[in-house]
């Protein structure tokens, strides 16, 4: 199965055996097709059961044209985003009043996030069929926002290859109670679990990874990387250093306040976007984390969530359509919305319909606050069981085959 589920070569899958079923009480809304909703049994959660379909069956439901990568279209999205970035900066400098700058901070941070998503496609190999071009355009998109393209790409493939596995996933996994109590320092707890500090977690993650894992995305000796990937990590680090040099030159030429207004503050908004979107797609009361023996690639992919971002859906290239992306990351972003409509009848009750957004996605602000602030307080336990969020506090256990609640 691992041969075709990866969206890029060399995905690091830690294989697990097929799971036995387990169950718990839950009420979850889902759709079996674009027009027909399924009412779930209140005494069961389908995600606690092995799906009755295979990844190959889901793949066959998607028409061939949706797998096609269009280089010109991908370049256009990158160029369009870059033009908007420069246009926003020029307009803010020309207008130069406090209200214009406040609008600019958010708008430019959002466009940096859009650039990240284009580079995200390049990292998955869905930008084009040419690896060299993917790497070039990925470095352009990510280097401009101080993201080490190869370092991120490799850690991200680890995330995709192990999503939902409580030990092997790369980001936003529950930490163990013993680690939380005895090893996790206060700053790490604050950045991981408290608003608004959680919104600046991404740059810290690039340098330090997540709690319980060591290394840096800039360090080729990190255990994320193979020895053969050393030069790629150095190339991406060099690209980020080149961008730092450019920013330093801008600061020397126009002053630090200019640099702060035009780049540094929007960059914080970009980081907040990245953290919020990642968190929202992987944290919910309805989705489990699996232990070894229960986890499979398909179950991990099904434990992601689609989200409706209202006006921002197209601005950030439909990244909210996340379930099909986790199943088939090699699919270009401009095809995933249509592809989702084709897979819904196959997924049935295993697909959770996202809450519909208005013009602005205020409901996601509500969810983000709920997910971060409703963190489970560690309780006295005899063993170091996984600690999870109160909004996603269930781990499917390979021994008891039951849901454990914290």
PDB file of C-alpha atoms in Angstrom, residues 126-358:
ATOM      1  CA  UNK A 126       2.157  18.287  -7.170  1.00  0.00           C
ATOM      2  CA  UNK A 127       3.477  21.573  -8.578  1.00  0.00           C
ATOM      3  CA  UNK A 128       4.773  19.782 -11.680  1.00  0.00           C
ATOM      4  CA  UNK A 129       6.120  16.441 -12.885  1.00  0.00           C
ATOM      5  CA  UNK A 130       9.680  17.806 -12.862  1.00  0.00           C
ATOM      6  CA  UNK A 131      11.502  17.395  -9.553  1.00  0.00           C
ATOM      7  CA  UNK A 132      14.104  20.047 -10.351  1.00  0.00           C
ATOM      8  CA  UNK A 133      11.433  22.610 -11.160  1.00  0.00           C
ATOM      9  CA  UNK A 134       9.540  21.690  -8.012  1.00  0.00           C
ATOM     10  CA  UNK A 135      12.681  22.319  -5.972  1.00  0.00           C
ATOM     11  CA  UNK A 136      13.424  25.639  -7.695  1.00  0.00           C
ATOM     12  CA  UNK A 137       9.931  27.061  -7.306  1.00  0.00           C
ATOM     13  CA  UNK A 138       9.617  25.577  -3.824  1.00  0.00           C
ATOM     14  CA  UNK A 139      12.744  27.456  -2.759  1.00  0.00           C
ATOM     15  CA  UNK A 140      11.418  30.678  -4.302  1.00  0.00           C
ATOM     16  CA  UNK A 141       8.096  30.414  -2.489  1.00  0.00           C
ATOM     17  CA  UNK A 142       9.427  29.180   0.850  1.00  0.00           C
ATOM     18  CA  UNK A 143      12.752  30.984   0.936  1.00  0.00           C
ATOM     19  CA  UNK A 144      10.936  34.310   0.605  1.00  0.00           C
ATOM     20  CA  UNK A 145       9.085  33.597   3.863  1.00  0.00           C
ATOM     21  CA  UNK A 146      12.070  32.077   5.712  1.00  0.00           C
ATOM     22  CA  UNK A 147      10.961  28.458   5.494  1.00  0.00           C
ATOM     23  CA  UNK A 148      13.751  25.923   4.740  1.00  0.00           C
ATOM     24  CA  UNK A 149      12.128  24.169   1.793  1.00  0.00           C
ATOM     25  CA  UNK A 150      13.848  20.774   1.945  1.00  0.00           C
ATOM     26  CA  UNK A 151      13.933  20.652   5.733  1.00  0.00           C
ATOM     27  CA  UNK A 152      10.207  21.364   5.868  1.00  0.00           C
ATOM     28  CA  UNK A 153       9.465  19.060   2.911  1.00  0.00           C
ATOM     29  CA  UNK A 154      11.122  16.071   4.553  1.00  0.00           C
ATOM     30  CA  UNK A 155       9.554  16.595   7.985  1.00  0.00           C
ATOM     31  CA  UNK A 156       6.202  17.142   6.291  1.00  0.00           C
ATOM     32  CA  UNK A 157       6.443  13.873   4.421  1.00  0.00           C
ATOM     33  CA  UNK A 158       7.063  12.207   7.804  1.00  0.00           C
ATOM     34  CA  UNK A 159       3.852  13.825   9.042  1.00  0.00           C
ATOM     35  CA  UNK A 160       1.885  12.586   6.021  1.00  0.00           C
ATOM     36  CA  UNK A 161       3.384   9.122   6.206  1.00  0.00           C
ATOM     37  CA  UNK A 162       2.490   8.730   9.891  1.00  0.00           C
ATOM     38  CA  UNK A 163      -0.456  11.032  10.495  1.00  0.00           C
ATOM     39  CA  UNK A 164      -2.616   9.996  13.420  1.00  0.00           C
ATOM     40  CA  UNK A 165       0.029   7.709  14.915  1.00  0.00           C
ATOM     41  CA  UNK A 166       0.523   8.834  18.493  1.00  0.00           C
ATOM     42  CA  UNK A 167       4.236   7.976  18.565  1.00  0.00           C
ATOM     43  CA  UNK A 168       5.346   8.524  14.979  1.00  0.00           C
ATOM     44  CA  UNK A 169       3.493  11.631  13.759  1.00  0.00           C
ATOM     45  CA  UNK A 170       5.638  14.731  13.429  1.00  0.00           C
ATOM     46  CA  UNK A 171       3.409  17.512  14.729  1.00  0.00           C
ATOM     47  CA  UNK A 172       0.515  18.293  17.109  1.00  0.00           C
ATOM     48  CA  UNK A 173       0.445  14.794  18.562  1.00  0.00           C
ATOM     49  CA  UNK A 174      -0.556  14.331  22.227  1.00  0.00           C
ATOM     50  CA  UNK A 175       2.406  14.229  24.589  1.00  0.00           C
ATOM     51  CA  UNK A 176       2.658  11.664  27.359  1.00  0.00           C
ATOM     52  CA  UNK A 177       1.572  12.569  30.852  1.00  0.00           C
ATOM     53  CA  UNK A 178       5.008  11.769  32.270  1.00  0.00           C
ATOM     54  CA  UNK A 179       6.681  14.030  29.699  1.00  0.00           C
ATOM     55  CA  UNK A 180       4.189  16.837  30.333  1.00  0.00           C
ATOM     56  CA  UNK A 181       4.688  16.657  34.097  1.00  0.00           C
ATOM     57  CA  UNK A 182       8.377  15.880  34.404  1.00  0.00           C
ATOM     58  CA  UNK A 183      10.197  17.022  31.280  1.00  0.00           C
ATOM     59  CA  UNK A 184       8.217  19.685  29.431  1.00  0.00           C
ATOM     60  CA  UNK A 185       9.380  23.138  30.499  1.00  0.00           C
ATOM     61  CA  UNK A 186       7.010  26.037  31.095  1.00  0.00           C
ATOM     62  CA  UNK A 187       7.858  27.954  27.887  1.00  0.00           C
ATOM     63  CA  UNK A 188       7.170  24.837  25.806  1.00  0.00           C
ATOM     64  CA  UNK A 189       3.837  24.328  27.546  1.00  0.00           C
ATOM     65  CA  UNK A 190       2.914  27.962  26.962  1.00  0.00           C
ATOM     66  CA  UNK A 191       3.806  27.924  23.263  1.00  0.00           C
ATOM     67  CA  UNK A 192       2.083  24.601  22.692  1.00  0.00           C
ATOM     68  CA  UNK A 193      -1.061  25.053  24.758  1.00  0.00           C
ATOM     69  CA  UNK A 194      -1.818  28.740  25.437  1.00  0.00           C
ATOM     70  CA  UNK A 195      -3.255  31.514  23.277  1.00  0.00           C
ATOM     71  CA  UNK A 196      -1.905  33.699  21.809  1.00  0.00           C
ATOM     72  CA  UNK A 197       1.566  32.163  22.226  1.00  0.00           C
ATOM     73  CA  UNK A 198       0.552  29.043  20.311  1.00  0.00           C
ATOM     74  CA  UNK A 199       0.264  31.223  17.206  1.00  0.00           C
ATOM     75  CA  UNK A 200       4.024  31.840  17.124  1.00  0.00           C
ATOM     76  CA  UNK A 201       4.892  28.160  17.488  1.00  0.00           C
ATOM     77  CA  UNK A 202       5.910  27.581  13.878  1.00  0.00           C
ATOM     78  CA  UNK A 203       9.286  29.324  13.816  1.00  0.00           C
ATOM     79  CA  UNK A 204      10.141  27.675  17.125  1.00  0.00           C
ATOM     80  CA  UNK A 205       9.172  24.343  15.567  1.00  0.00           C
ATOM     81  CA  UNK A 206      11.556  24.949  12.667  1.00  0.00           C
ATOM     82  CA  UNK A 207      14.446  25.421  15.072  1.00  0.00           C
ATOM     83  CA  UNK A 208      13.483  22.967  17.842  1.00  0.00           C
ATOM     84  CA  UNK A 209      10.763  20.659  16.448  1.00  0.00           C
ATOM     85  CA  UNK A 210       7.938  19.661  18.770  1.00  0.00           C
ATOM     86  CA  UNK A 211       7.977  18.534  22.417  1.00  0.00           C
ATOM     87  CA  UNK A 212       9.668  15.173  22.861  1.00  0.00           C
ATOM     88  CA  UNK A 213      11.573  15.369  19.570  1.00  0.00           C
ATOM     89  CA  UNK A 214      15.075  16.774  19.060  1.00  0.00           C
ATOM     90  CA  UNK A 215      16.764  18.510  16.174  1.00  0.00           C
ATOM     91  CA  UNK A 216      16.287  21.405  13.777  1.00  0.00           C
ATOM     92  CA  UNK A 217      15.018  21.775  10.225  1.00  0.00           C
ATOM     93  CA  UNK A 218      18.225  23.685   9.477  1.00  0.00           C
ATOM     94  CA  UNK A 219      20.569  20.971  10.796  1.00  0.00           C
ATOM     95  CA  UNK A 220      21.478  18.174   8.350  1.00  0.00           C
ATOM     96  CA  UNK A 221      22.489  15.931  11.275  1.00  0.00           C
ATOM     97  CA  UNK A 222      18.909  15.930  12.641  1.00  0.00           C
ATOM     98  CA  UNK A 223      17.390  12.436  12.763  1.00  0.00           C
ATOM     99  CA  UNK A 224      14.660  13.610  10.413  1.00  0.00           C
ATOM    100  CA  UNK A 225      17.131  13.474   7.559  1.00  0.00           C
ATOM    101  CA  UNK A 226      19.118  10.776   5.805  1.00  0.00           C
ATOM    102  CA  UNK A 227      22.856  11.313   5.184  1.00  0.00           C
ATOM    103  CA  UNK A 228      22.055  11.521   1.463  1.00  0.00           C
ATOM    104  CA  UNK A 229      19.825  14.543   2.160  1.00  0.00           C
ATOM    105  CA  UNK A 230      22.564  16.602   3.793  1.00  0.00           C
ATOM    106  CA  UNK A 231      23.248  18.834   0.781  1.00  0.00           C
ATOM    107  CA  UNK A 232      19.553  19.540   0.288  1.00  0.00           C
ATOM    108  CA  UNK A 233      19.238  20.737   3.891  1.00  0.00           C
ATOM    109  CA  UNK A 234      22.286  22.968   3.452  1.00  0.00           C
ATOM    110  CA  UNK A 235      20.835  24.405   0.226  1.00  0.00           C
ATOM    111  CA  UNK A 236      17.567  25.329   1.918  1.00  0.00           C
ATOM    112  CA  UNK A 237      19.364  26.810   4.919  1.00  0.00           C
ATOM    113  CA  UNK A 238      21.459  28.884   2.514  1.00  0.00           C
ATOM    114  CA  UNK A 239      18.298  30.108   0.780  1.00  0.00           C
ATOM    115  CA  UNK A 240      16.910  31.304   4.107  1.00  0.00           C
ATOM    116  CA  UNK A 241      20.191  32.997   4.986  1.00  0.00           C
ATOM    117  CA  UNK A 242      20.136  34.766   1.622  1.00  0.00           C
ATOM    118  CA  UNK A 243      16.657  36.072   2.424  1.00  0.00           C
ATOM    119  CA  UNK A 244      17.872  37.225   5.844  1.00  0.00           C
ATOM    120  CA  UNK A 245      20.684  39.110   4.092  1.00  0.00           C
ATOM    121  CA  UNK A 246      18.169  40.782   1.765  1.00  0.00           C
ATOM    122  CA  UNK A 247      16.000  41.779   4.715  1.00  0.00           C
ATOM    123  CA  UNK A 248      19.037  43.126   6.563  1.00  0.00           C
ATOM    124  CA  UNK A 249      19.885  45.219   3.508  1.00  0.00           C
ATOM    125  CA  UNK A 250      16.341  46.583   3.377  1.00  0.00           C
ATOM    126  CA  UNK A 251      16.545  47.452   7.066  1.00  0.00           C
ATOM    127  CA  UNK A 252      19.862  49.253   6.619  1.00  0.00           C
ATOM    128  CA  UNK A 253      18.586  51.158   3.604  1.00  0.00           C
ATOM    129  CA  UNK A 254      15.100  52.136   4.804  1.00  0.00           C
ATOM    130  CA  UNK A 255      15.267  51.646   8.566  1.00  0.00           C
ATOM    131  CA  UNK A 256      14.088  49.011  10.997  1.00  0.00           C
ATOM    132  CA  UNK A 257      10.577  50.469  11.322  1.00  0.00           C
ATOM    133  CA  UNK A 258      10.095  50.081   7.571  1.00  0.00           C
ATOM    134  CA  UNK A 259      11.263  46.466   7.758  1.00  0.00           C
ATOM    135  CA  UNK A 260       9.037  45.823  10.762  1.00  0.00           C
ATOM    136  CA  UNK A 261       5.965  47.211   9.016  1.00  0.00           C
ATOM    137  CA  UNK A 262       6.486  45.728   5.578  1.00  0.00           C
ATOM    138  CA  UNK A 263       7.795  42.260   6.483  1.00  0.00           C
ATOM    139  CA  UNK A 264       8.258  41.277  10.120  1.00  0.00           C
ATOM    140  CA  UNK A 265       4.725  41.928  11.409  1.00  0.00           C
ATOM    141  CA  UNK A 266       3.076  40.290   8.366  1.00  0.00           C
ATOM    142  CA  UNK A 267       5.413  37.338   8.877  1.00  0.00           C
ATOM    143  CA  UNK A 268       3.974  36.856  12.371  1.00  0.00           C
ATOM    144  CA  UNK A 269       0.493  36.831  10.822  1.00  0.00           C
ATOM    145  CA  UNK A 270       1.677  34.198   8.339  1.00  0.00           C
ATOM    146  CA  UNK A 271       2.970  32.018  11.177  1.00  0.00           C
ATOM    147  CA  UNK A 272      -0.346  32.410  12.967  1.00  0.00           C
ATOM    148  CA  UNK A 273      -2.199  31.286   9.833  1.00  0.00           C
ATOM    149  CA  UNK A 274       0.004  28.231   9.473  1.00  0.00           C
ATOM    150  CA  UNK A 275      -0.381  27.150  13.088  1.00  0.00           C
ATOM    151  CA  UNK A 276      -4.125  27.788  13.177  1.00  0.00           C
ATOM    152  CA  UNK A 277      -4.851  25.916   9.954  1.00  0.00           C
ATOM    153  CA  UNK A 278      -2.660  22.961  10.914  1.00  0.00           C
ATOM    154  CA  UNK A 279      -4.250  22.800  14.361  1.00  0.00           C
ATOM    155  CA  UNK A 280      -7.819  23.007  13.070  1.00  0.00           C
ATOM    156  CA  UNK A 281      -7.347  20.228  10.521  1.00  0.00           C
ATOM    157  CA  UNK A 282      -5.897  17.776  13.018  1.00  0.00           C
ATOM    158  CA  UNK A 283      -7.680  18.505  16.310  1.00  0.00           C
ATOM    159  CA  UNK A 284     -11.270  17.620  17.116  1.00  0.00           C
ATOM    160  CA  UNK A 285     -13.283  15.532  19.571  1.00  0.00           C
ATOM    161  CA  UNK A 286     -14.340  13.229  16.736  1.00  0.00           C
ATOM    162  CA  UNK A 287     -10.918  12.136  15.517  1.00  0.00           C
ATOM    163  CA  UNK A 288      -8.643   9.659  17.282  1.00  0.00           C
ATOM    164  CA  UNK A 289      -4.936   9.119  17.649  1.00  0.00           C
ATOM    165  CA  UNK A 290      -3.885   5.524  17.067  1.00  0.00           C
ATOM    166  CA  UNK A 291      -1.267   3.420  18.757  1.00  0.00           C
ATOM    167  CA  UNK A 292       0.922   0.960  16.923  1.00  0.00           C
ATOM    168  CA  UNK A 293      -1.161  -2.051  16.002  1.00  0.00           C
ATOM    169  CA  UNK A 294      -4.239   0.079  15.336  1.00  0.00           C
ATOM    170  CA  UNK A 295      -2.770   2.649  12.976  1.00  0.00           C
ATOM    171  CA  UNK A 296      -2.838   2.396   9.193  1.00  0.00           C
ATOM    172  CA  UNK A 297      -2.147   5.035   6.556  1.00  0.00           C
ATOM    173  CA  UNK A 298      -5.819   5.112   5.547  1.00  0.00           C
ATOM    174  CA  UNK A 299      -7.090   5.484   9.115  1.00  0.00           C
ATOM    175  CA  UNK A 300      -4.614   8.285   9.693  1.00  0.00           C
ATOM    176  CA  UNK A 301      -5.780  10.120   6.582  1.00  0.00           C
ATOM    177  CA  UNK A 302      -9.431   9.722   7.578  1.00  0.00           C
ATOM    178  CA  UNK A 303      -8.683  11.354  10.928  1.00  0.00           C
ATOM    179  CA  UNK A 304      -8.097  14.731   9.283  1.00  0.00           C
ATOM    180  CA  UNK A 305     -10.842  17.317   8.815  1.00  0.00           C
ATOM    181  CA  UNK A 306     -12.023  19.583   6.032  1.00  0.00           C
ATOM    182  CA  UNK A 307     -12.684  23.215   7.016  1.00  0.00           C
ATOM    183  CA  UNK A 308     -14.550  26.050   5.314  1.00  0.00           C
ATOM    184  CA  UNK A 309     -12.617  29.342   5.428  1.00  0.00           C
ATOM    185  CA  UNK A 310     -15.190  31.473   3.630  1.00  0.00           C
ATOM    186  CA  UNK A 311     -13.581  34.203   1.537  1.00  0.00           C
ATOM    187  CA  UNK A 312     -10.122  32.767   2.230  1.00  0.00           C
ATOM    188  CA  UNK A 313     -10.753  29.389   0.570  1.00  0.00           C
ATOM    189  CA  UNK A 314      -9.488  30.468  -2.829  1.00  0.00           C
ATOM    190  CA  UNK A 315      -6.965  32.971  -1.470  1.00  0.00           C
ATOM    191  CA  UNK A 316      -5.049  30.194   0.249  1.00  0.00           C
ATOM    192  CA  UNK A 317      -5.611  27.698  -2.554  1.00  0.00           C
ATOM    193  CA  UNK A 318      -8.267  25.480  -0.965  1.00  0.00           C
ATOM    194  CA  UNK A 319      -5.972  24.149   1.738  1.00  0.00           C
ATOM    195  CA  UNK A 320      -9.138  23.675   3.798  1.00  0.00           C
ATOM    196  CA  UNK A 321     -10.003  20.667   1.622  1.00  0.00           C
ATOM    197  CA  UNK A 322      -7.742  18.433   3.619  1.00  0.00           C
ATOM    198  CA  UNK A 323      -9.004  14.844   3.724  1.00  0.00           C
ATOM    199  CA  UNK A 324      -8.352  14.041   0.068  1.00  0.00           C
ATOM    200  CA  UNK A 325      -5.034  15.865   0.342  1.00  0.00           C
ATOM    201  CA  UNK A 326      -3.913  13.565   3.152  1.00  0.00           C
ATOM    202  CA  UNK A 327      -4.935  10.539   1.144  1.00  0.00           C
ATOM    203  CA  UNK A 328      -3.309  11.671  -2.081  1.00  0.00           C
ATOM    204  CA  UNK A 329      -0.848  14.533  -1.507  1.00  0.00           C
ATOM    205  CA  UNK A 330       0.410  14.249  -5.083  1.00  0.00           C
ATOM    206  CA  UNK A 331      -2.846  15.807  -6.348  1.00  0.00           C
ATOM    207  CA  UNK A 332      -2.589  19.538  -7.300  1.00  0.00           C
ATOM    208  CA  UNK A 333      -4.447  21.931  -5.027  1.00  0.00           C
ATOM    209  CA  UNK A 334      -6.614  23.239  -7.874  1.00  0.00           C
ATOM    210  CA  UNK A 335      -8.228  19.797  -8.280  1.00  0.00           C
ATOM    211  CA  UNK A 336      -8.850  18.726  -4.695  1.00  0.00           C
ATOM    212  CA  UNK A 337     -12.271  20.359  -4.230  1.00  0.00           C
ATOM    213  CA  UNK A 338     -13.691  18.519  -7.227  1.00  0.00           C
ATOM    214  CA  UNK A 339     -11.937  15.297  -6.212  1.00  0.00           C
ATOM    215  CA  UNK A 340     -13.565  15.475  -2.778  1.00  0.00           C
ATOM    216  CA  UNK A 341     -17.012  15.334  -4.354  1.00  0.00           C
ATOM    217  CA  UNK A 342     -16.056  12.075  -6.062  1.00  0.00           C
ATOM    218  CA  UNK A 343     -14.743  10.372  -2.936  1.00  0.00           C
ATOM    219  CA  UNK A 344     -17.595  11.314  -0.587  1.00  0.00           C
ATOM    220  CA  UNK A 345     -19.861   8.434  -1.727  1.00  0.00           C
ATOM    221  CA  UNK A 346     -17.004   5.982  -1.089  1.00  0.00           C
ATOM    222  CA  UNK A 347     -16.150   7.396   2.339  1.00  0.00           C
ATOM    223  CA  UNK A 348     -19.787   7.600   3.431  1.00  0.00           C
ATOM    224  CA  UNK A 349     -20.010   8.178   7.180  1.00  0.00           C
ATOM    225  CA  UNK A 350     -16.213   8.284   7.419  1.00  0.00           C
ATOM    226  CA  UNK A 351     -16.306  11.768   5.899  1.00  0.00           C
ATOM    227  CA  UNK A 352     -17.233  14.637   8.209  1.00  0.00           C
ATOM    228  CA  UNK A 353     -18.919  17.573   6.548  1.00  0.00           C
ATOM    229  CA  UNK A 354     -17.297  20.875   7.574  1.00  0.00           C
ATOM    230  CA  UNK A 355     -19.391  23.564   9.202  1.00  0.00           C
ATOM    231  CA  UNK A 356     -20.368  26.044   6.522  1.00  0.00           C
ATOM    232  CA  UNK A 357     -18.713  29.448   6.814  1.00  0.00           C
ATOM    233  CA  UNK A 358     -20.125  32.855   6.242  1.00  0.00           C
TER     234      UNK A 358
END
